[in-house]
Coordinates of C-alpha atoms and ligand atoms in Angstrom, one line a residue:
Chain A
M1033 CA 22.2 -26.3 -8.2
I1034 CA 20.3 -29.2 -6.5
H1035 CA 16.7 -28.6 -5.4
E1036 CA 16.8 -25.9 -2.8
A1037 CA 14.6 -26.5 0.2
A1038 CA 12.0 -23.8 1.0
I1039 CA 12.9 -24.2 4.7
R1040 CA 15.9 -26.1 6.1
F1041 CA 16.8 -26.5 9.7
E1042 CA 20.3 -27.8 10.7
R1043 CA 20.9 -28.8 14.3
A1044 CA 18.6 -26.0 15.2
R1045 CA 18.4 -25.3 18.9
V1046 CA 16.4 -22.7 20.9
V1047 CA 17.0 -22.4 24.6
Y1048 CA 15.0 -19.6 26.3
A1049 CA 16.4 -17.2 28.8
N1050 CA 14.7 -19.1 31.6
G1051 CA 16.4 -22.4 30.5
A1052 CA 13.3 -23.9 28.8
V1053 CA 14.3 -25.8 25.7
G1054 CA 12.2 -24.9 22.7
L1055 CA 14.1 -26.8 20.0
A1056 CA 16.6 -29.5 21.0
G1057 CA 18.6 -29.9 17.8
V1058 CA 16.2 -30.1 14.8
D1059 CA 17.2 -31.3 11.3
L1060 CA 14.5 -30.8 8.9
S1061 CA 14.0 -29.9 5.3
I1062 CA 10.7 -28.8 3.7
A1063 CA 10.4 -28.6 -0.1
P1064 CA 8.7 -25.8 -2.0
G1065 CA 5.0 -26.3 -2.3
E1066 CA 4.7 -28.9 0.5
F1067 CA 1.8 -28.8 2.9
V1068 CA 3.2 -29.9 6.2
V1069 CA 1.3 -30.4 9.5
V1070 CA 3.3 -30.3 12.8
V1071 CA 1.8 -32.1 15.7
G1072 CA 2.9 -32.6 19.3
S1073 CA 1.6 -32.0 22.8
S1074 CA 1.6 -28.6 24.4
G1075 CA 5.1 -27.4 25.0
A1076 CA 6.6 -29.7 22.4
G1077 CA 8.1 -26.8 20.5
K1078 CA 5.7 -26.4 17.6
S1079 CA 5.4 -22.6 18.0
T1080 CA 9.1 -22.2 18.5
L1081 CA 9.7 -24.2 15.3
L1082 CA 7.5 -21.8 13.2
R1083 CA 8.8 -18.6 14.9
A1084 CA 12.3 -19.6 14.1
V1085 CA 11.5 -19.6 10.4
N1086 CA 10.7 -15.8 10.4
G1087 CA 13.1 -14.9 13.1
L1088 CA 10.5 -14.0 15.7
T1089 CA 12.4 -16.4 18.0
P1090 CA 16.1 -16.5 17.1
L1091 CA 18.0 -19.7 17.2
T1092 CA 20.6 -20.1 20.0
A1093 CA 22.6 -22.6 18.0
G1094 CA 22.5 -24.3 14.6
S1095 CA 20.9 -22.7 11.5
V1096 CA 17.6 -22.2 9.7
A1097 CA 17.5 -21.1 6.1
V1098 CA 14.6 -19.9 3.8
H1099 CA 15.2 -20.7 0.1
G1100 CA 18.9 -21.1 1.0
Q1101 CA 19.2 -17.7 2.8
P1102 CA 20.1 -18.0 6.4
V1103 CA 17.5 -16.3 8.7
P1104 CA 19.3 -13.3 10.4
R1105 CA 19.3 -13.4 14.2
K1106 CA 19.1 -9.6 14.6
E1107 CA 16.3 -7.3 13.7
G1108 CA 17.1 -5.2 10.6
R1109 CA 16.5 -4.7 6.9
E1110 CA 17.7 -8.2 6.0
L1111 CA 15.3 -9.9 8.4
R1112 CA 12.4 -7.6 7.3
Q1113 CA 13.0 -8.6 3.6
L1114 CA 13.0 -12.3 4.6
R1115 CA 9.8 -11.8 6.6
A1116 CA 8.1 -10.1 3.6
Q1117 CA 8.1 -13.5 1.8
V1118 CA 6.8 -15.4 4.8
G1119 CA 3.2 -15.0 5.9
M1120 CA 2.1 -15.9 9.4
I1121 CA -1.3 -16.9 10.7
F1122 CA -2.0 -17.0 14.5
Q1123 CA -4.4 -18.8 16.8
D1124 CA -5.6 -15.5 18.2
F1125 CA -6.0 -13.9 14.7
R1126 CA -3.9 -10.8 15.7
I1127 CA -5.9 -8.2 13.7
T1128 CA -6.7 -4.7 14.9
R1129 CA -10.3 -4.9 15.8
R1130 CA -11.0 -1.1 15.5
L1131 CA -9.5 -0.8 12.0
T1132 CA -11.3 -1.9 8.8
V1133 CA -10.7 -5.3 7.2
M1134 CA -9.0 -3.5 4.3
T1135 CA -6.5 -1.7 6.6
N1136 CA -5.7 -5.0 8.3
V1137 CA -5.1 -6.7 5.0
L1138 CA -2.9 -3.9 3.7
V1139 CA -0.6 -4.5 6.7
G1140 CA 0.5 -7.5 4.6
R1141 CA 1.9 -4.9 2.1
V1142 CA 4.0 -2.9 4.6
A1143 CA 7.3 -4.4 3.4
H1144 CA 6.4 -3.8 -0.3
V1145 CA 5.5 -0.1 -0.4
P1146 CA 7.6 3.0 0.4
G1147 CA 7.5 3.8 4.1
W1148 CA 6.0 7.2 3.7
R1149 CA 3.1 5.8 1.6
A1150 CA 2.2 3.3 4.4
M1151 CA 2.7 6.1 6.9
L1152 CA 0.2 8.4 5.2
N1153 CA -2.2 5.6 4.3
L1154 CA -1.6 6.4 0.6
W1155 CA -1.4 2.8 -0.6
P1156 CA -0.7 2.4 -4.3
E1157 CA -3.6 1.3 -6.4
A1158 CA -1.8 -2.0 -7.3
D1159 CA -1.4 -2.8 -3.6
R1160 CA -5.1 -2.2 -2.9
E1161 CA -5.8 -4.5 -5.8
I1162 CA -3.6 -7.2 -4.2
A1163 CA -5.4 -6.8 -0.9
F1164 CA -8.8 -7.1 -2.7
R1165 CA -7.7 -10.3 -4.5
A1166 CA -6.5 -11.7 -1.1
L1167 CA -10.0 -11.0 0.3
E1168 CA -11.6 -12.7 -2.7
R1169 CA -9.5 -15.8 -2.1
V1170 CA -10.9 -16.2 1.4
G1171 CA -14.4 -15.1 0.3
I1172 CA -15.0 -12.0 2.4
T1173 CA -14.6 -9.3 -0.3
D1174 CA -18.0 -7.8 0.8
K1175 CA -16.5 -7.1 4.3
A1176 CA -13.6 -4.9 3.0
W1177 CA -14.8 -1.7 4.7
V1178 CA -16.3 -3.3 7.9
R1179 CA -14.6 -2.9 11.3
A1180 CA -12.6 -6.1 11.7
G1181 CA -13.8 -6.5 15.3
D1182 CA -17.4 -6.7 14.1
L1183 CA -16.7 -10.0 12.2
S1184 CA -17.3 -13.5 13.5
G1185 CA -14.3 -15.6 14.7
G1186 CA -14.0 -17.5 11.4
Q1187 CA -14.2 -14.3 9.4
Q1188 CA -11.6 -12.7 11.6
Q1189 CA -9.2 -15.6 10.9
R1190 CA -9.9 -15.2 7.2
V1191 CA -8.8 -11.5 7.6
G1192 CA -5.6 -13.0 9.1
I1193 CA -5.2 -15.3 6.2
A1194 CA -5.9 -12.5 3.7
R1195 CA -3.2 -10.4 5.4
A1196 CA -0.7 -13.2 4.9
L1197 CA -1.8 -13.7 1.3
A1198 CA -1.4 -10.0 0.6
Q1199 CA 2.3 -10.4 1.2
E1200 CA 2.3 -12.7 -1.9
P1201 CA 4.4 -15.0 0.2
A1202 CA 6.4 -18.0 -0.8
I1203 CA 5.7 -19.6 2.6
I1204 CA 2.8 -19.5 5.0
L1205 CA 3.2 -20.4 8.7
A1206 CA 0.0 -21.1 10.6
D1207 CA 0.3 -21.5 14.4
E1208 CA -2.7 -23.5 15.6
P1209 CA -5.0 -21.4 13.3
V1210 CA -8.2 -23.2 14.2
A1211 CA -7.7 -23.7 17.9
S1212 CA -10.1 -20.9 18.8
L1213 CA -12.8 -21.8 16.3
D1214 CA -15.8 -24.1 16.3
P1215 CA -15.7 -27.5 14.5
V1216 CA -17.6 -26.3 11.4
T1217 CA -15.5 -23.2 10.9
T1218 CA -12.4 -25.3 11.7
H1219 CA -13.0 -27.5 8.6
Q1220 CA -13.7 -24.4 6.4
I1221 CA -10.5 -22.7 7.4
M1222 CA -8.4 -25.9 7.0
R1223 CA -10.0 -26.4 3.5
D1224 CA -9.1 -22.7 2.7
L1225 CA -5.5 -23.4 3.6
V1226 CA -5.2 -26.6 1.6
R1227 CA -6.9 -24.9 -1.4
I1228 CA -4.5 -21.9 -1.2
N1229 CA -1.5 -24.3 -1.1
Q1230 CA -2.8 -26.1 -4.1
E1231 CA -3.8 -23.1 -6.2
L1232 CA -0.9 -20.8 -5.5
G1233 CA 1.8 -23.4 -4.6
I1234 CA 2.7 -21.6 -1.4
T1235 CA 4.7 -23.8 1.0
T1236 CA 2.5 -24.2 4.0
V1237 CA 3.4 -25.3 7.6
V1238 CA 0.5 -25.7 10.0
N1239 CA 0.7 -26.4 13.7
L1240 CA -2.2 -28.5 14.8
H1241 CA -3.3 -29.9 18.1
F1242 CA -5.9 -32.3 16.7
L1243 CA -4.8 -35.6 15.3
D1244 CA -7.8 -36.2 13.1
L1245 CA -7.2 -32.8 11.4
A1246 CA -3.6 -33.6 10.9
R1247 CA -4.4 -36.9 9.3
R1248 CA -7.2 -35.4 7.1
Y1249 CA -5.5 -32.3 5.8
G1250 CA -1.8 -32.9 6.0
Q1251 CA 0.3 -34.3 3.2
R1252 CA 3.3 -34.8 5.5
I1253 CA 3.2 -35.0 9.2
I1254 CA 6.0 -33.9 11.5
G1255 CA 5.8 -35.0 15.1
L1256 CA 7.6 -33.0 17.8
R1257 CA 8.3 -34.1 21.3
A1258 CA 10.4 -32.1 23.8
G1259 CA 11.9 -30.0 21.0
E1260 CA 12.9 -33.0 18.9
V1261 CA 11.5 -34.4 15.6
V1262 CA 10.3 -37.8 16.6
Y1263 CA 8.1 -38.5 13.5
D1264 CA 8.4 -37.4 9.9
G1265 CA 6.2 -39.2 7.4
S1266 CA 3.2 -39.2 5.1
A1267 CA -0.2 -38.4 6.6
S1268 CA -1.7 -41.3 4.8
T1269 CA 0.5 -43.9 6.6
V1270 CA 0.7 -42.4 10.1
T1271 CA -0.4 -45.0 12.7
Q1272 CA -1.9 -44.9 16.1
N1273 CA 1.4 -46.1 17.4
D1274 CA 3.2 -43.1 15.8
F1275 CA 0.8 -40.8 17.7
R1276 CA 1.4 -42.6 20.9
H1277 CA 5.1 -42.1 20.3
I1278 CA 4.7 -38.4 19.5
Y1279 CA 2.5 -37.7 22.6
G1280 CA 4.3 -40.0 24.9
R1281 CA 0.9 -41.4 25.9
D1282 CA -2.3 -42.9 24.4
P1283 CA -4.2 -40.3 22.4
D1284 CA -7.6 -39.7 23.9
A1285 CA -10.9 -37.8 23.1
G1286 CA -9.2 -34.5 23.9
D1287 CA -6.8 -35.0 21.0
V1288 CA -9.4 -35.2 18.3
L1289 CA -11.9 -32.6 17.0
D1290 CA -14.7 -35.0 16.0
E1291 CA -15.3 -37.2 18.9
D1292 CA -17.3 -39.7 16.8
A1293 CA -14.2 -40.3 14.6
A1294 CA -12.0 -40.9 17.7
P1295 CA -8.9 -42.9 17.0
Chain B
M572 CA -4.0 -33.5 54.9
N573 CA -6.6 -30.8 55.8
D574 CA -10.2 -31.2 54.8
V575 CA -11.0 -28.6 52.1
F576 CA -14.4 -27.9 53.8
T577 CA -12.8 -26.8 57.1
R578 CA -13.4 -23.0 57.5
P579 CA -10.2 -21.4 58.5
P580 CA -10.4 -19.0 61.5
R581 CA -10.6 -15.3 60.6
P582 CA -7.1 -13.9 60.8
A583 CA -6.6 -11.4 63.7
R584 CA -6.5 -7.7 62.8
N585 CA -3.2 -6.0 63.1
W586 CA -4.2 -3.5 65.8
A587 CA -0.7 -2.2 66.3
L588 CA -0.5 -1.2 62.6
I589 CA -3.9 0.5 62.6
I590 CA -3.3 2.5 65.9
G591 CA 0.2 3.3 64.7
A592 CA -1.0 4.7 61.4
V593 CA -3.8 6.8 62.9
T594 CA -1.4 8.2 65.5
A595 CA 1.2 9.0 62.9
V596 CA -1.3 10.9 60.7
T597 CA -2.7 12.8 63.6
L598 CA 0.7 13.9 64.9
M599 CA 1.9 14.9 61.4
T600 CA -1.2 17.0 60.8
W601 CA -0.8 18.7 64.2
W602 CA 2.9 19.3 63.7
S603 CA 2.3 20.7 60.2
G604 CA -0.6 22.9 61.3
R605 CA 1.5 24.4 64.1
G606 CA 4.4 24.9 61.6
I607 CA 2.3 27.2 59.3
G608 CA 0.6 28.9 62.2
F609 CA -2.8 27.4 61.5
S610 CA -5.3 28.0 64.2
L611 CA -9.1 27.6 64.2
T612 CA -9.6 30.5 66.6
E613 CA -7.7 32.9 64.5
L614 CA -9.6 31.7 61.5
A615 CA -12.8 32.4 63.2
C616 CA -11.6 35.9 64.3
N617 CA -10.6 36.7 60.7
L618 CA -13.9 35.6 59.1
P619 CA -15.5 39.1 59.2
G620 CA -12.5 40.4 57.2
G621 CA -13.1 37.7 54.6
S622 CA -16.8 38.3 54.5
R623 CA -16.1 42.1 53.9
L624 CA -14.1 41.2 50.9
L625 CA -17.0 39.0 49.6
V626 CA -19.5 41.8 50.1
E627 CA -17.2 44.3 48.3
S628 CA -16.9 41.9 45.4
W629 CA -20.6 41.6 44.9
P630 CA -22.4 42.1 42.5
P631 CA -20.0 41.4 39.6
E632 CA -19.5 44.4 37.3
F633 CA -21.2 43.0 34.2
S634 CA -20.6 46.2 32.1
Y635 CA -16.9 45.3 32.2
F636 CA -17.6 42.1 30.2
P637 CA -17.0 43.5 26.6
R638 CA -13.4 44.3 27.6
L639 CA -12.9 40.7 28.8
L640 CA -13.7 39.1 25.4
A641 CA -10.3 39.6 23.8
P642 CA -8.3 38.3 26.8
L643 CA -10.7 35.4 27.3
L644 CA -10.2 34.5 23.6
E645 CA -6.5 34.8 24.1
T646 CA -6.6 32.4 27.0
L647 CA -8.4 29.8 24.9
Q648 CA -5.9 30.3 22.1
I649 CA -3.0 29.8 24.5
A650 CA -4.7 26.6 25.7
V651 CA -5.4 25.3 22.2
V652 CA -1.8 26.0 20.9
G653 CA -0.3 24.4 24.1
T654 CA -2.5 21.3 23.9
V655 CA -2.0 20.7 20.2
I656 CA 1.8 21.2 20.1
G657 CA 2.2 19.4 23.4
G658 CA -0.1 16.6 22.3
I659 CA 2.0 16.0 19.2
L660 CA 5.3 16.1 21.1
A661 CA 3.9 13.8 23.8
V662 CA 3.5 10.9 21.3
P663 CA 7.2 10.1 20.9
V664 CA 7.9 10.9 24.5
A665 CA 5.2 8.4 25.6
V666 CA 6.2 5.7 23.1
L667 CA 9.9 5.7 24.0
A668 CA 8.9 5.5 27.7
A669 CA 6.7 2.4 27.2
R670 CA 8.7 -0.6 28.2
N671 CA 7.1 -2.9 25.5
L672 CA 7.7 -0.5 22.6
T673 CA 10.9 1.4 23.3
P674 CA 13.8 0.4 21.0
G675 CA 16.4 0.1 23.8
F676 CA 17.1 0.4 27.5
L677 CA 19.2 3.6 27.2
V678 CA 16.5 5.5 25.2
W679 CA 13.9 4.3 27.7
F680 CA 16.0 5.4 30.7
V681 CA 16.8 8.9 29.3
D682 CA 13.2 9.4 28.2
R683 CA 11.7 8.3 31.6
N684 CA 13.9 10.7 33.5
F685 CA 13.1 13.5 31.0
M686 CA 9.4 12.8 31.6
N687 CA 9.9 12.9 35.4
I688 CA 11.7 16.2 35.3
L689 CA 9.0 17.8 33.2
R690 CA 6.4 16.5 35.6
T691 CA 8.2 17.5 38.8
L692 CA 8.6 21.1 37.8
P693 CA 5.2 23.0 38.1
D694 CA 3.6 24.9 35.3
L695 CA 4.2 28.2 37.0
F696 CA 7.9 27.5 36.9
W697 CA 7.8 26.9 33.1
A698 CA 5.7 30.1 32.6
M699 CA 8.3 32.2 34.5
L700 CA 11.1 30.5 32.6
F701 CA 9.6 31.1 29.2
A702 CA 8.5 34.7 30.1
A703 CA 12.1 35.4 30.9
A704 CA 13.2 33.8 27.7
V705 CA 10.7 35.2 25.1
G706 CA 9.2 38.0 27.1
F707 CA 5.9 38.5 28.9
G708 CA 2.9 37.5 26.8
P709 CA 0.8 34.7 25.3
I710 CA 3.8 33.0 23.6
A711 CA 5.4 32.3 27.0
G712 CA 2.0 31.0 28.2
A713 CA 1.6 28.7 25.2
L714 CA 5.2 27.4 25.6
A715 CA 4.6 26.7 29.3
L716 CA 1.4 24.8 28.5
T717 CA 3.2 22.8 25.7
V718 CA 5.6 21.5 28.3
F719 CA 2.8 20.9 30.8
T720 CA 0.8 19.0 28.2
I721 CA 3.7 16.8 27.3
A722 CA 4.1 16.0 30.9
V723 CA 0.5 15.1 31.5
I724 CA -0.2 13.1 28.3
S725 CA 3.1 11.2 28.1
K726 CA 2.9 9.9 31.6
L727 CA -0.7 8.7 31.3
W728 CA -0.5 7.4 27.8
S729 CA 2.8 5.5 28.2
E730 CA 1.0 3.5 30.8
S731 CA -1.9 2.8 28.4
L732 CA 0.7 1.8 25.8
E733 CA 2.3 -0.6 28.2
A734 CA -1.0 -2.3 28.7
I735 CA -1.8 -3.1 25.0
N736 CA -1.9 -6.6 23.6
M737 CA 1.5 -7.2 21.9
G738 CA 0.0 -9.8 19.5
V739 CA -0.8 -7.5 16.7
P740 CA 2.5 -5.5 16.9
E741 CA 4.3 -8.8 16.6
A742 CA 2.1 -9.8 13.6
V743 CA 3.1 -6.5 11.9
R744 CA 6.7 -7.4 12.5
A745 CA 6.1 -10.9 11.1
S746 CA 4.8 -9.3 7.9
G747 CA 8.2 -7.5 7.5
G748 CA 7.1 -4.2 9.1
S749 CA 9.6 -1.8 10.6
W750 CA 9.5 -0.5 14.2
L751 CA 7.6 2.6 13.0
Q752 CA 5.1 0.4 11.1
M753 CA 4.7 -1.8 14.1
L754 CA 3.8 1.3 16.1
Q755 CA 1.5 2.7 13.5
F756 CA -0.5 -0.4 12.6
G757 CA -0.1 -2.6 15.7
A758 CA 0.4 -0.6 18.8
I759 CA -1.0 2.9 18.5
P760 CA -4.5 2.0 17.1
Q761 CA -5.1 0.0 20.3
A762 CA -4.4 2.9 22.6
L763 CA -5.8 5.7 20.4
P764 CA -9.0 6.2 22.4
H765 CA -6.9 6.7 25.5
Y766 CA -4.8 9.2 23.7
V767 CA -7.8 11.3 22.7
S768 CA -9.2 11.1 26.2
Y769 CA -6.0 12.3 27.8
A770 CA -5.6 15.1 25.2
L771 CA -9.1 16.4 26.1
Y772 CA -8.2 16.1 29.8
A773 CA -5.0 18.1 29.2
F774 CA -7.0 20.7 27.3
E775 CA -9.3 21.1 30.4
L776 CA -6.3 21.5 32.7
N777 CA -4.7 24.0 30.3
V778 CA -7.8 26.3 30.2
R779 CA -7.7 26.3 33.9
A780 CA -3.9 26.8 34.1
S781 CA -3.9 29.6 31.5
M782 CA -5.7 31.7 34.1
I783 CA -3.0 31.2 36.7
L784 CA -0.2 31.6 34.2
G785 CA -1.3 35.1 33.5
L786 CA -0.5 36.0 37.1
V787 CA 3.2 35.7 36.2
G788 CA 2.8 37.6 33.0
A789 CA 2.2 34.8 30.5
G790 CA -0.8 36.4 28.7
G791 CA -4.5 35.8 28.7
I792 CA -7.2 36.5 31.2
G793 CA -4.9 35.9 34.1
M794 CA -3.0 39.1 33.3
V795 CA -6.2 41.1 33.5
L796 CA -7.2 39.3 36.7
E797 CA -3.9 40.3 38.2
T798 CA -4.1 44.0 37.3
Q799 CA -7.7 44.3 38.5
R800 CA -6.9 42.5 41.8
S801 CA -3.9 44.8 42.5
T802 CA -6.1 47.9 41.9
F803 CA -8.8 46.5 44.2
E804 CA -11.5 46.3 41.5
Y805 CA -13.2 43.3 43.2
P806 CA -16.5 43.3 41.3
R807 CA -14.4 43.0 38.1
V808 CA -12.4 40.2 39.6
T809 CA -15.7 38.4 40.4
L810 CA -16.8 38.7 36.8
I811 CA -13.5 37.3 35.6
V812 CA -13.8 34.3 37.9
L813 CA -17.4 33.7 36.8
C814 CA -16.4 33.8 33.2
V815 CA -13.6 31.3 33.6
L816 CA -15.8 29.1 35.7
V817 CA -18.5 29.0 32.9
I818 CA -15.9 28.3 30.2
V819 CA -14.2 25.5 32.2
L820 CA -17.6 23.9 32.9
I821 CA -18.6 24.0 29.2
I822 CA -15.4 22.5 28.1
E823 CA -15.6 19.8 30.7
Q824 CA -19.1 18.9 29.6
V825 CA -18.1 18.8 25.9
S826 CA -15.0 16.7 26.4
E827 CA -16.8 14.4 28.8
S828 CA -19.4 13.6 26.2
I829 CA -16.8 13.1 23.5
R830 CA -14.9 10.8 25.8
R831 CA -18.0 8.7 26.6
R832 CA -18.5 8.1 23.0
L833 CA -14.9 7.0 22.5
I834 CA -14.6 4.2 25.1
Ligands
LIG729 N1 8.9 -16.9 25.5 C1 9.3 -18.0 26.2 N2 10.0 -17.9 27.3 C2 10.4 -19.0 27.9 N3 10.0 -20.2 27.6 C3 9.3 -20.4 26.5 C4 8.8 -19.3 25.7 N4 8.1 -19.8 24.7 C5 8.0 -21.1 24.9 N5 8.8 -21.5 25.9 C6 9.0 -22.9 26.4 O1 9.5 -23.6 25.3 C7 8.9 -24.9 25.2 C8 8.3 -25.0 23.8 O2 7.2 -24.1 23.7 P1 6.3 -23.9 22.4 O3 7.2 -23.8 21.3 O4 5.4 -22.8 22.7 O5 5.5 -25.3 22.3 P2 4.1 -25.6 21.6 O6 3.8 -24.5 20.7 O7 4.3 -26.9 21.0 O8 3.1 -25.7 22.7 C9 7.9 -25.0 26.3 O9 8.6 -25.7 27.4 C10 7.7 -23.6 26.7 O10 7.4 -23.5 28.1
LIG730 MG1 2.2 -23.2 20.6

């Protein structure tokens, strides 16, 4: 067999019920272990692209496959098994504030333990160990028994990352993971993601709004515009002109995190 | 174009609507009062009769108290059993009736109507129904309060569930979680304080209701109240009413302080 893509889109289309076009025919292949940054202005289809990979948003035409297996369009056991190998990180963290950090991270194990064990909160020791190692990897082991809502924004996002890591996933999808964080925390979280990609070899796709972050942390940059891939290339060779093409306008101070390093 | 600093004239009041509404309410009250033969003069004429009843009822017969202990305890037990069983059964009823959590339209529709029927029929109706089915006594009372509790909690709580943030439930799904796990780890924790609050509220209502239920033979203090009233033992009736008043006040205070700590 030839090298199988971690994620492969073929003529993938998403048209929402209200007629809005999320993806307008995307052909894309992401190799195992790649660190890909997706950029594009608001409404370009970045979230739709990520959510198609784990079936949160089903395609309306075309196909998307994860490690050669087509993503089912209907909820069910097959889709749950696929999702178990794909971790997702969100802009708004999406952790339960009133539960402990540990419980939030163990949610990453739901697809791996018998249903009754999760139901009764009787997690196997091995799964608790996996959760602890996930917390170690993002450096908040000491917070394991703290209420998640009592943590700072950066720490809450680390809980989100630890939950994804607890899945022991082959792929991590991060949808604007730093958009609600301050600049210092932003760089810490981005470095965490890059380090995890390098140490564990997890294929990582990150949606970013800021161009300087994309250039600094991405290996490969994919530019989306109106649901289409309009740029696909190395982060080291992307030019000002490419960004102008992706955004359909001149990038300005609002498109970079560090204003000093404005393009 | 209009200058944004121009103050718009105050819109005229809709006098026709105001006068119409006041007239309608007045007429309806007059018509209803006439219908049930309500008259202030007659009320005034009957006041002496009412005050004679009050005089006869005072002072309460405190020596009767020891014989009230067992039925009072039974009343509380009826309320506890009804609240606990009803509280548990209300969980699925509420979840299936919440638009954002229900697995399908048909389930939602059936459950909604089931809830409405439970709520439309009064607790006395259920008490009489169960008294006919399982015989007069505390079991009938507990069953009636179970139904009443389901009706109260499911209606209120399904609205709390509809108001939760759906981000975390979606994150649980994205980790490969099933519908039940989405509920357990994503949805229910957010609305748990509301649930406890409504369960306490239902308990308060149940203690009060278990007095009335006794009137139709569903056990507890209400049955004693009914026998004493029908044999004109008014000082005993006064004592019973005082006891229930004190118990209800205590329970209200306790549950109010628990509730304040929760939210
Ligand atoms: N749930 C939805 N229902 C309807 N339209 C949607 C929905 N989600 C996204 N869209 C539309 O699809 C397009 C792409 O959105 P999205 O993928 O969220 O873009 P991005 O993440 O790049 O901002 C936009 O036009 C947006 O309005
Ligand atoms: Mg988005």
